[in-house]
Tab-separated table of C-alpha atoms in Angstrom:
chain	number	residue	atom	x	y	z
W	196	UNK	CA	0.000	0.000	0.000
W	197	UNK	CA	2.874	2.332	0.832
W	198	UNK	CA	4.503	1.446	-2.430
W	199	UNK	CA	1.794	2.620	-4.585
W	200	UNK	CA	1.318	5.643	-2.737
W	201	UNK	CA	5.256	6.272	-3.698
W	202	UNK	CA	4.746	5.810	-7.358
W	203	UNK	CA	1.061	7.747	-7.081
W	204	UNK	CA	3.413	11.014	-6.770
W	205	UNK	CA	6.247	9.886	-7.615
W	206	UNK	CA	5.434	9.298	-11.703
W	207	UNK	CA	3.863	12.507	-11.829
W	208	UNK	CA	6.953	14.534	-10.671
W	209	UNK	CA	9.366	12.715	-12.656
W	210	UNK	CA	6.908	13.231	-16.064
W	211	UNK	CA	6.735	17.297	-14.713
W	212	UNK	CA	10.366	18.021	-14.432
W	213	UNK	CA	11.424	16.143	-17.447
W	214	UNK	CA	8.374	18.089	-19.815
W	215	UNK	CA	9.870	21.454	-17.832
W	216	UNK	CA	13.281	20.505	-18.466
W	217	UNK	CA	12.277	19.761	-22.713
W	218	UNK	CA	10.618	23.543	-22.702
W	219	UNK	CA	13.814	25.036	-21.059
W	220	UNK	CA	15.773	23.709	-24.404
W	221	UNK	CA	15.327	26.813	-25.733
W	222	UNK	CA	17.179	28.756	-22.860
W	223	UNK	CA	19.451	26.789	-21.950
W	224	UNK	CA	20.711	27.383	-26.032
W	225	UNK	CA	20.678	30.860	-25.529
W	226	UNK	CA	22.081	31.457	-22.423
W	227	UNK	CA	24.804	29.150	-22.944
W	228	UNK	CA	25.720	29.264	-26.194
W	229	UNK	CA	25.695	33.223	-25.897
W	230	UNK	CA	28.082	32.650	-22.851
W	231	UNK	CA	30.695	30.892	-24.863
W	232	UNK	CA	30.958	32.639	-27.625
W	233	UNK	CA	30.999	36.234	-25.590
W	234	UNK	CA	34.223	34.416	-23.380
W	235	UNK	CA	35.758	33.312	-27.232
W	236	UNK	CA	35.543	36.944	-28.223
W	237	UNK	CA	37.042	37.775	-24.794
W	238	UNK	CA	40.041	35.368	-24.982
W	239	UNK	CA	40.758	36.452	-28.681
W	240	UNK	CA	40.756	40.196	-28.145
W	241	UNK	CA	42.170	40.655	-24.537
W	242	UNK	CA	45.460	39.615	-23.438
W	243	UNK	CA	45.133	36.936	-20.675
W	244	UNK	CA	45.769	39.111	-17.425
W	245	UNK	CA	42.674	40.728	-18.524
W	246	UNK	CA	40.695	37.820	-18.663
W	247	UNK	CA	39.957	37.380	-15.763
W	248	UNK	CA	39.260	41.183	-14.305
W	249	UNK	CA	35.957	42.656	-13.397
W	250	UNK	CA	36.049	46.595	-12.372
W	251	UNK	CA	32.486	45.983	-10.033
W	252	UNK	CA	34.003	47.533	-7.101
W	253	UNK	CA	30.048	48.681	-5.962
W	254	UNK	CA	28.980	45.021	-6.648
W	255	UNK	CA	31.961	43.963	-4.295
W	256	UNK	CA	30.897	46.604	-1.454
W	257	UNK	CA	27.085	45.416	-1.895
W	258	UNK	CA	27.791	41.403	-1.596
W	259	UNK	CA	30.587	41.399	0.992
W	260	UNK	CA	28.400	43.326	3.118
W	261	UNK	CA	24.973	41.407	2.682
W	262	UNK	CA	27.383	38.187	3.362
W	263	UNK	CA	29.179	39.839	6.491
W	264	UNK	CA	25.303	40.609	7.790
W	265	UNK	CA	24.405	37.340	7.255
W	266	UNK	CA	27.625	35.669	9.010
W	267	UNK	CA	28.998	38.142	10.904
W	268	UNK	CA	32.298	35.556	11.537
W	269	UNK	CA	33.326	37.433	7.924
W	270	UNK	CA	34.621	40.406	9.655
W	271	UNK	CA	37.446	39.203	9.558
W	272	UNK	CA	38.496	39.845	6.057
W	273	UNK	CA	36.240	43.285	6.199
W	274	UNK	CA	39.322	45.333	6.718
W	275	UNK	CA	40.961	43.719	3.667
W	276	UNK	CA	37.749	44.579	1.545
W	277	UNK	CA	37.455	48.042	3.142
W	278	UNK	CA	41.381	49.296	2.060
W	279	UNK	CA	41.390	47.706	-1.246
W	280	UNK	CA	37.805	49.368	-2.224
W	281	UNK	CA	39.140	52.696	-0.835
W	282	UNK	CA	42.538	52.418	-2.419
W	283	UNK	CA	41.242	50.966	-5.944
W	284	UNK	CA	37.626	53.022	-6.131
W	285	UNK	CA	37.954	56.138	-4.211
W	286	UNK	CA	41.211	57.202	-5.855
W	287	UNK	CA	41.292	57.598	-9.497
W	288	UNK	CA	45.260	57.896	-10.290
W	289	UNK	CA	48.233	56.584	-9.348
W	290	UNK	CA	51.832	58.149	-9.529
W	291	UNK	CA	54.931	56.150	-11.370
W	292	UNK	CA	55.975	54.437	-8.221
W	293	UNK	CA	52.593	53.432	-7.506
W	294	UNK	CA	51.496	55.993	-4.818
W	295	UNK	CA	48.722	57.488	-4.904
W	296	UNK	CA	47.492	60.914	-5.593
W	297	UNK	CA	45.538	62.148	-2.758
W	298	UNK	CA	44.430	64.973	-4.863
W	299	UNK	CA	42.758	62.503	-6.981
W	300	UNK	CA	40.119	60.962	-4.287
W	301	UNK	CA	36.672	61.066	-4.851
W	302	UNK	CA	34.028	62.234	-2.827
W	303	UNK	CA	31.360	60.966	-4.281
W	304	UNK	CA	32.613	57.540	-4.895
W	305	UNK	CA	33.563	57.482	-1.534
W	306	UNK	CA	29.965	58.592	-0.656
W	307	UNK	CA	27.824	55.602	-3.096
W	308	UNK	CA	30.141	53.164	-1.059
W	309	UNK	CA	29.194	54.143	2.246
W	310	UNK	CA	25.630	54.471	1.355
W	311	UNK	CA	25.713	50.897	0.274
W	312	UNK	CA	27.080	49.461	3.539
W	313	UNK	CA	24.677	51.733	5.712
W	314	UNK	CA	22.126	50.778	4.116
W	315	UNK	CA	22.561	46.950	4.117
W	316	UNK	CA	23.285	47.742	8.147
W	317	UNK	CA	20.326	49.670	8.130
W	318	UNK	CA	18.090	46.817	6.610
W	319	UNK	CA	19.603	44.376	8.868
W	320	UNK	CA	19.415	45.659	12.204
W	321	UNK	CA	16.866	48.725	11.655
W	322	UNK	CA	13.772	46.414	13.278
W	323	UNK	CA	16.149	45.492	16.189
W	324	UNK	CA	16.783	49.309	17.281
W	325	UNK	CA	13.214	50.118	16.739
W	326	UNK	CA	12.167	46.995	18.819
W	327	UNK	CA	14.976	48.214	21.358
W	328	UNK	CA	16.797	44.714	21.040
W	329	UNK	CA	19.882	45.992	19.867
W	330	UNK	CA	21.985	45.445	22.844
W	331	UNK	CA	20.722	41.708	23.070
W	332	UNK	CA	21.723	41.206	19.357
W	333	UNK	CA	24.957	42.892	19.717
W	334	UNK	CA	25.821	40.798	22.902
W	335	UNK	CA	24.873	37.254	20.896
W	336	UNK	CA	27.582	38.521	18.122
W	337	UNK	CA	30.373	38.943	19.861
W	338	UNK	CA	29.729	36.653	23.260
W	339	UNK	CA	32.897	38.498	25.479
W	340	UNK	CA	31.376	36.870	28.390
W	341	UNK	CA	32.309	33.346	26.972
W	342	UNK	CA	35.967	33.664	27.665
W	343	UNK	CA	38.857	33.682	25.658
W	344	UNK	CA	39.083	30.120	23.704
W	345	UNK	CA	36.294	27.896	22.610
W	346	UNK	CA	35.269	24.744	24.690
W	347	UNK	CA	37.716	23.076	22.213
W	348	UNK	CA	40.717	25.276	21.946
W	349	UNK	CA	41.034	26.628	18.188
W	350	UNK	CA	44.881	26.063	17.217
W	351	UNK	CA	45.834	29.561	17.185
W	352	UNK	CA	48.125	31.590	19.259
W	353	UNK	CA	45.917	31.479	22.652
W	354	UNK	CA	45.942	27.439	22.338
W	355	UNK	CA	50.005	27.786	22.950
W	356	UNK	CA	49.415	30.302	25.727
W	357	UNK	CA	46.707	28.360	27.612
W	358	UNK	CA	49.494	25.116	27.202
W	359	UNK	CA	52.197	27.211	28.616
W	360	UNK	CA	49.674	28.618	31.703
W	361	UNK	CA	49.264	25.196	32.313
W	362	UNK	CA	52.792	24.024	31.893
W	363	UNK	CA	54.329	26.657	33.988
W	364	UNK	CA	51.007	25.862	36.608
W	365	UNK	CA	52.219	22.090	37.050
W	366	UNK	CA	55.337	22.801	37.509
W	367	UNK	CA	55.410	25.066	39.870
W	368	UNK	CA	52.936	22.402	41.847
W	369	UNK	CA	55.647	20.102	41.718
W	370	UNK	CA	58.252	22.633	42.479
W	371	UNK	CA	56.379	23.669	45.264
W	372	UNK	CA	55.926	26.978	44.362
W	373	UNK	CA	52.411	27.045	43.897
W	374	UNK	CA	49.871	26.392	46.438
W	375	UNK	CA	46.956	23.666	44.758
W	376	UNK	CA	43.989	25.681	46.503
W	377	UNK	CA	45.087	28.716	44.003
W	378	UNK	CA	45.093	26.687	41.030
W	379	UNK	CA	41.356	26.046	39.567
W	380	UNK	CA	40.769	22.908	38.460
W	381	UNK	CA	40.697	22.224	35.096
W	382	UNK	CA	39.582	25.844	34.574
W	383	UNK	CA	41.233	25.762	30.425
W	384	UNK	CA	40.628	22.009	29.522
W	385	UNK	CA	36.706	21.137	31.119
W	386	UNK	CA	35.466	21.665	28.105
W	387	UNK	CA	33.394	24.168	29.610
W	388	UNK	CA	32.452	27.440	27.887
W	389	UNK	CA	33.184	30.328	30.574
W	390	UNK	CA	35.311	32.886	31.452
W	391	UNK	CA	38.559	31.656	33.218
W	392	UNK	CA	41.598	32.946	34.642
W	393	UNK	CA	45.493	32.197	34.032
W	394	UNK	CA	46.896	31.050	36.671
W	395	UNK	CA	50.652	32.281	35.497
W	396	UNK	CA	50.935	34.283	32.754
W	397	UNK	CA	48.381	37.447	32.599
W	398	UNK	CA	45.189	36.936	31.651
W	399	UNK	CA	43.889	38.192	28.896
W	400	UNK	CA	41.026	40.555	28.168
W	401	UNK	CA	38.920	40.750	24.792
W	402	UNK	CA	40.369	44.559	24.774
W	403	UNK	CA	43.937	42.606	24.622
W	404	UNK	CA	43.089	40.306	21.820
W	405	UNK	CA	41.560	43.450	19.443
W	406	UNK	CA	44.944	45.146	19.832
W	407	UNK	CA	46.735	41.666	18.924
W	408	UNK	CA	44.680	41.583	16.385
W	409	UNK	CA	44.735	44.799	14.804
W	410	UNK	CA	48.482	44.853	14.807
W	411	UNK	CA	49.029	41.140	13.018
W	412	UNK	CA	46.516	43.103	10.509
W	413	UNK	CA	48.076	46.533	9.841
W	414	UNK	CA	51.355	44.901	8.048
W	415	UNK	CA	48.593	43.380	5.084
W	416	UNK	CA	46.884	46.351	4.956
W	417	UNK	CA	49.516	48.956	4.492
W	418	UNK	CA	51.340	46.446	2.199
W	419	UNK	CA	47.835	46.519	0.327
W	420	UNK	CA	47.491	50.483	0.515
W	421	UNK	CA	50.793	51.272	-0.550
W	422	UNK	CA	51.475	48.325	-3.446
W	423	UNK	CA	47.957	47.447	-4.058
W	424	UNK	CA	49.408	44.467	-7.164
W	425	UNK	CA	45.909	43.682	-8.152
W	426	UNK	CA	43.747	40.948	-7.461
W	427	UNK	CA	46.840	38.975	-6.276
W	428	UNK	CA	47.683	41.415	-3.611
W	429	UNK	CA	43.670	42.013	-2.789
W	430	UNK	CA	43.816	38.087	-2.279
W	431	UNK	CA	46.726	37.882	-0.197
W	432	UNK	CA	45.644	40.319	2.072
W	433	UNK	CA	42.393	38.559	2.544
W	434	UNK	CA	43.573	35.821	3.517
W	435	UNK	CA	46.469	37.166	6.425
W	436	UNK	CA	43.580	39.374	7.571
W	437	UNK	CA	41.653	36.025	7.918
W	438	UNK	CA	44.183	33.728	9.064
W	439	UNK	CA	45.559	36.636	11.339
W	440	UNK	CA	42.317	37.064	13.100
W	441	UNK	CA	41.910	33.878	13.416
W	442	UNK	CA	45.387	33.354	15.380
W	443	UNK	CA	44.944	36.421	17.716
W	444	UNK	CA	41.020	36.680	17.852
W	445	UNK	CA	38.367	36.493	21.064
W	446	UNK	CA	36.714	33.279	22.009
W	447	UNK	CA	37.666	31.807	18.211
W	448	UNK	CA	35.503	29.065	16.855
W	449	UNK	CA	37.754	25.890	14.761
W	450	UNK	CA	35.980	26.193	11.543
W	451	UNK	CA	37.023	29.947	11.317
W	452	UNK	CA	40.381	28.111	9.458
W	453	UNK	CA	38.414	27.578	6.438
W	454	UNK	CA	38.012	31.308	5.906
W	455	UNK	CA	41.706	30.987	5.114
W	456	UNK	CA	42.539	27.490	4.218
W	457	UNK	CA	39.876	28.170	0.798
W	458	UNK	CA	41.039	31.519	-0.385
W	459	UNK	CA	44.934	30.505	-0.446
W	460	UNK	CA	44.065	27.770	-2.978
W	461	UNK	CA	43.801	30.104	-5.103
W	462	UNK	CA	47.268	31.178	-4.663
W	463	UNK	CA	48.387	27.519	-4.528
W	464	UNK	CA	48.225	27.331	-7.747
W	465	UNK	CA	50.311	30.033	-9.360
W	466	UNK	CA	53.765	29.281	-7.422
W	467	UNK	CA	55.822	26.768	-5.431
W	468	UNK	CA	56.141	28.395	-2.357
W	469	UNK	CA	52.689	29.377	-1.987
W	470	UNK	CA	51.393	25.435	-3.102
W	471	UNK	CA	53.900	24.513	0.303
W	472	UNK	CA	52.514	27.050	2.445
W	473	UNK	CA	48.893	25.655	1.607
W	474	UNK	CA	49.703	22.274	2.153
W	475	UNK	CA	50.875	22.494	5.828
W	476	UNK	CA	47.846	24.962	6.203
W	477	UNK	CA	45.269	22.753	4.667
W	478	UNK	CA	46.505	19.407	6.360
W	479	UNK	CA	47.170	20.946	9.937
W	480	UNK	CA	43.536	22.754	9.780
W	481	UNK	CA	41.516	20.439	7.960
W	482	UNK	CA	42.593	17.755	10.917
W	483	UNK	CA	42.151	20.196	13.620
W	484	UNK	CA	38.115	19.817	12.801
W	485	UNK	CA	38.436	16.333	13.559
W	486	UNK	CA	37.245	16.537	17.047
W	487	UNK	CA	34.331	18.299	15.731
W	488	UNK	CA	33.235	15.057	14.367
W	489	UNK	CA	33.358	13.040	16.917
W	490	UNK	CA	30.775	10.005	17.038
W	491	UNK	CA	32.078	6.136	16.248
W	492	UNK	CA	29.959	5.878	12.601
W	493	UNK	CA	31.831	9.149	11.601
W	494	UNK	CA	34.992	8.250	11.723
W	495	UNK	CA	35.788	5.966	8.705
W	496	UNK	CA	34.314	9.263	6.938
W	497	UNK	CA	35.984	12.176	8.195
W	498	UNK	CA	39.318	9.922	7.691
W	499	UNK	CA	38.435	9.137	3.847
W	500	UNK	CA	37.663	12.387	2.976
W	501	UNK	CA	41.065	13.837	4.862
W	502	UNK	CA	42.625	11.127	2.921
W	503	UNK	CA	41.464	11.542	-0.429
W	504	UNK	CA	41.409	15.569	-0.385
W	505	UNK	CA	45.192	15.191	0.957
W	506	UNK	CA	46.273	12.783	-1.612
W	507	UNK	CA	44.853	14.983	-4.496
W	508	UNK	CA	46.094	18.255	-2.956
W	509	UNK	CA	49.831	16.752	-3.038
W	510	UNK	CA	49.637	14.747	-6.259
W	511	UNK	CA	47.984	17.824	-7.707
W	512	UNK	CA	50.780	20.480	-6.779
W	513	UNK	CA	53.721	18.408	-6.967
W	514	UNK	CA	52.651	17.839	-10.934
W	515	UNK	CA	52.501	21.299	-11.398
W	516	UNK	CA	55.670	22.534	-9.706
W	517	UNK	CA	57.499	19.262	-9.068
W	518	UNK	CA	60.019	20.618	-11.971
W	519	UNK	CA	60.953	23.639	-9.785
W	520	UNK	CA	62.150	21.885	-7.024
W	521	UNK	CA	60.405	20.239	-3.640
W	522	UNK	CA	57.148	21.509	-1.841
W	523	UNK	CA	58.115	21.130	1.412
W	524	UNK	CA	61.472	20.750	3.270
W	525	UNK	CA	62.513	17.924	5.643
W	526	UNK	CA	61.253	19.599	8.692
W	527	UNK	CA	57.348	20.235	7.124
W	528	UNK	CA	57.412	16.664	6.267
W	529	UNK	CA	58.529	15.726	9.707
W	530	UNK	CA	55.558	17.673	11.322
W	531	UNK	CA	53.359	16.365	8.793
W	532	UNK	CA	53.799	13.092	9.063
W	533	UNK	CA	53.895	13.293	12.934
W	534	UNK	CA	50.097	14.596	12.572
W	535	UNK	CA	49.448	10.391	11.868
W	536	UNK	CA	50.759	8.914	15.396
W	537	UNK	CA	48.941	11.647	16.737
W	538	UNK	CA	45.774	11.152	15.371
W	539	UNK	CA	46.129	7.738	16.172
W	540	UNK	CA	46.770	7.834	19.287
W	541	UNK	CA	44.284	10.725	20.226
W	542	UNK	CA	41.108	8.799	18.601
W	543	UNK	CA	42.312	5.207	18.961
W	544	UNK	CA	44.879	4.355	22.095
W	545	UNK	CA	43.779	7.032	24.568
W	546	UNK	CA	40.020	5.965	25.104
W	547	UNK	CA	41.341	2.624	26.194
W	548	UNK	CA	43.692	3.948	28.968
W	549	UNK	CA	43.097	4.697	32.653
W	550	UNK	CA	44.157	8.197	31.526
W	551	UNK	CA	40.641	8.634	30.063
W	552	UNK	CA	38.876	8.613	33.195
W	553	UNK	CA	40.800	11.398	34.997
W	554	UNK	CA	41.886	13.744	31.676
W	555	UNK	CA	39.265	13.219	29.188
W	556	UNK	CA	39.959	16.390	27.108
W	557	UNK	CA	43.733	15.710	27.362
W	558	UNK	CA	43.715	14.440	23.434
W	559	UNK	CA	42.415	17.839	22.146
W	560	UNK	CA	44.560	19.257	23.982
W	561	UNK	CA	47.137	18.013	22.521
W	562	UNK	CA	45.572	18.118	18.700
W	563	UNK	CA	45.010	21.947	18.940
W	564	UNK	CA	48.100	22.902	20.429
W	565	UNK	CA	49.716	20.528	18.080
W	566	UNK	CA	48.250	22.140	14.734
W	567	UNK	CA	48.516	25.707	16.668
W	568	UNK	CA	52.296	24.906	15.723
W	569	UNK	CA	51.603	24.190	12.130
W	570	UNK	CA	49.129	26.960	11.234
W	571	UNK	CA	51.358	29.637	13.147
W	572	UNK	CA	54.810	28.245	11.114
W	573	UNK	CA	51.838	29.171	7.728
W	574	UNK	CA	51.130	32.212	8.970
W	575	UNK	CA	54.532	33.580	9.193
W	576	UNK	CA	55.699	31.906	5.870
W	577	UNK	CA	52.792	33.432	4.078
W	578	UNK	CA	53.795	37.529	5.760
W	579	UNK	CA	57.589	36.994	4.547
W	580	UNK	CA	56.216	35.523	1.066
W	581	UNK	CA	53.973	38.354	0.709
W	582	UNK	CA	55.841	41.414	2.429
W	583	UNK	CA	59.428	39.799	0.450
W	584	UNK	CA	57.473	39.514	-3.145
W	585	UNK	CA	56.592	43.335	-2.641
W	586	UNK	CA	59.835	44.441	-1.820
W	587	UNK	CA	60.962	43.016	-5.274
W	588	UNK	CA	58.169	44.056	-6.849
W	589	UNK	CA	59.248	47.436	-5.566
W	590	UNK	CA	62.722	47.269	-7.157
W	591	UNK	CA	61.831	46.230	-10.367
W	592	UNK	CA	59.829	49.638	-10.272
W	593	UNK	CA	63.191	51.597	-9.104
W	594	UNK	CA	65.296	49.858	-11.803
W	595	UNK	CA	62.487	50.433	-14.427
């Protein structure tokens, strides 16, 4: 009886979308077909660097800021879209070095792009502030009161300082030097999502973490104001502004790595060093999710689809600059490699020890503060890739 319910609708649909799909024919000729032979007239008349360029800076201002309003984590990369729109739109020329004229800015270009993000803002929270709600939405967004790391630490730059709180803390226990009634228990590692304090080194206050953050920031963004390079430079700035904020940011959540991890494959593909520098940053963020996924029928998944993506991402990169010399150096494979034993023993030998019982969140730990190494040694590769490739961009302007 069920079964010929099933086929009761399910006969009619099928018939529906396939006689749709027959009186689409028409459009998908026309659409398509116009496509390809607009992007043949393209590719025959422009040279290739100008393939790929759209001057929609408006369009850009419009889009970023509907997507930052509806996922506010995209902050991040707003300062990177704010500077390049001012430098490219609101300035019309350029002197022979690449400067800019200041004489040349434009009011009223300046003007259509802040009208654009005020009035996205506007639309967004405008019922909010008339409903008096604003303060409740404001304090959902940016949750200070939830301390400074996630109930699972991101791997960032606060991972390595909670470690060496907790480091220095047992030591000093077994030096002595510390009395155990000062020392809260398990204040960092509960798993708990609350405000703690370091029992060593200073604690730090969301105030603390803005200035960190704004300062690993301002090197992309002058480096993008004064040698703006294009959509290259636009791209690498986006993604230190990402990754950057994700290293020195408030209360961080793990999947903010992706904000990063998917722009610079972009860049992977265009040179050696940059295809390295994504590799460790893919493989060392991309397995810091793990935990994330966490249940028994999950596992032969998440490990697959690491494997598989990994394999690719290698095979894939080393055919396109294995000519030119190796990806990565002894010392990235090393850490690489030592990401397996880890794994291993974090998801498969650890539940089975008396350990378990007493330090359950021990593993994750040691995962985050383990990739924390990885994605920091990225980070700093990428700002001396980027801040060295300007400096020689820079002399071939002198020499010119």
């Amino acid at each position: 009886m069920a079964v010929s319910k099933i086929w009761s609708w399910f006969l009619p649909l099928v018939f529906g979308v396939t006689l749709l799909k027959c009186l689409l024919i028409p459009a998908y000729y026309s659409t398509d077909f116009e496509v390809h032979r607009n992007w043949m007239a393209i590719t025959y008349s422009l040279p290739m660097s100008k393939w790929y360029y759209e001057g929609r800076p408006v369009d850009s201002a419009l889009l970023f800021t509907v997507l930052m309003n509806f996922k506010h984590i995209f902050i991040y990369v707003a300062p990177a879209y704010g500077i390049y729109l001012l430098r490219s739109y609101c300035f019309a020329e350029n002197k022979q070095d690449g400067s800019i004229q200041w004489k040349s800015f434009n009011f009223l270009r300046f003007n259509v792009l802040a009208c654009i993000v005020c009035a996205v803002f506007a639309v967004s929270f405008g019922p909010f502030i008339v409903m008096g709600q604003l303060p409740q939405v404001l304090a959902r967004l940016f949750p200070f009161k939830r301390g400074l790391s996630h109930a699972y630490w991101a791997p960032n730059f606060w991972a390595q300082y909670n470690a060496a709180d907790k480091v220095l803390s047992v030591i000093g226990m077994k030096l002595q030097l510390l009395a155990p009634a000062n020392i809260s228990n398990a204040s960092m590692t509960g798993g708990l999502v609350q405000k703690y304090k370091h029992t060593i080194l200073p604690s730090v206050s969301p105030l603390t973490t803005l200035v960190c953050t704004l300062l690993s920031i301002t090197p992309a963004l002058c480096n993008i104001w004064l040698k703006p390079r294009g959509p290259r430079g636009f791209l690498q700035c986006l993604i230190l502004c990402a990754l950057s904020s994700f290293m020195f940011g408030w209360h961080v959540h793990e999947k903010a790595i992706l904000i990063a991890i998917l722009p610079l494959s972009l860049l992977a593909v265009e040179n050696r060093n940059d295809a390295g520098t994504y590799l460790i940053l893919a493989t060392t963020g991309h397995l810091s999710l793990f935990p994330l996924v966490f249940t028994v029928p999950e596992m032969p998944i998440k490990i697959c689809l690491m494997l598989f993506f990994t394999v690719y991402s290698f095979s894939a990169l080393h055919a396109l600059f294995g000519n030119e010399g190796t990806l990565l150096n002894w010392s990235e494979c090393i850490y690489l490699s030592s990401l397996i034993p880890l794994q291993v023993t974090c998801e498969l030998i650890y539940p089975h020890t008396h350990w378990h019982d007493s330090y359950p969140f021990l593993p994750l730990l040691l995962l985050s503060v383990y990739c924390s190494l990885g994605i920091t040694y990225a980070w700093i590769k990428l700002y001396i890739s980027v801040l060295r490739e300007t400096t020689l961009v820079t002399k071939k302007i002198k020499v010119k």
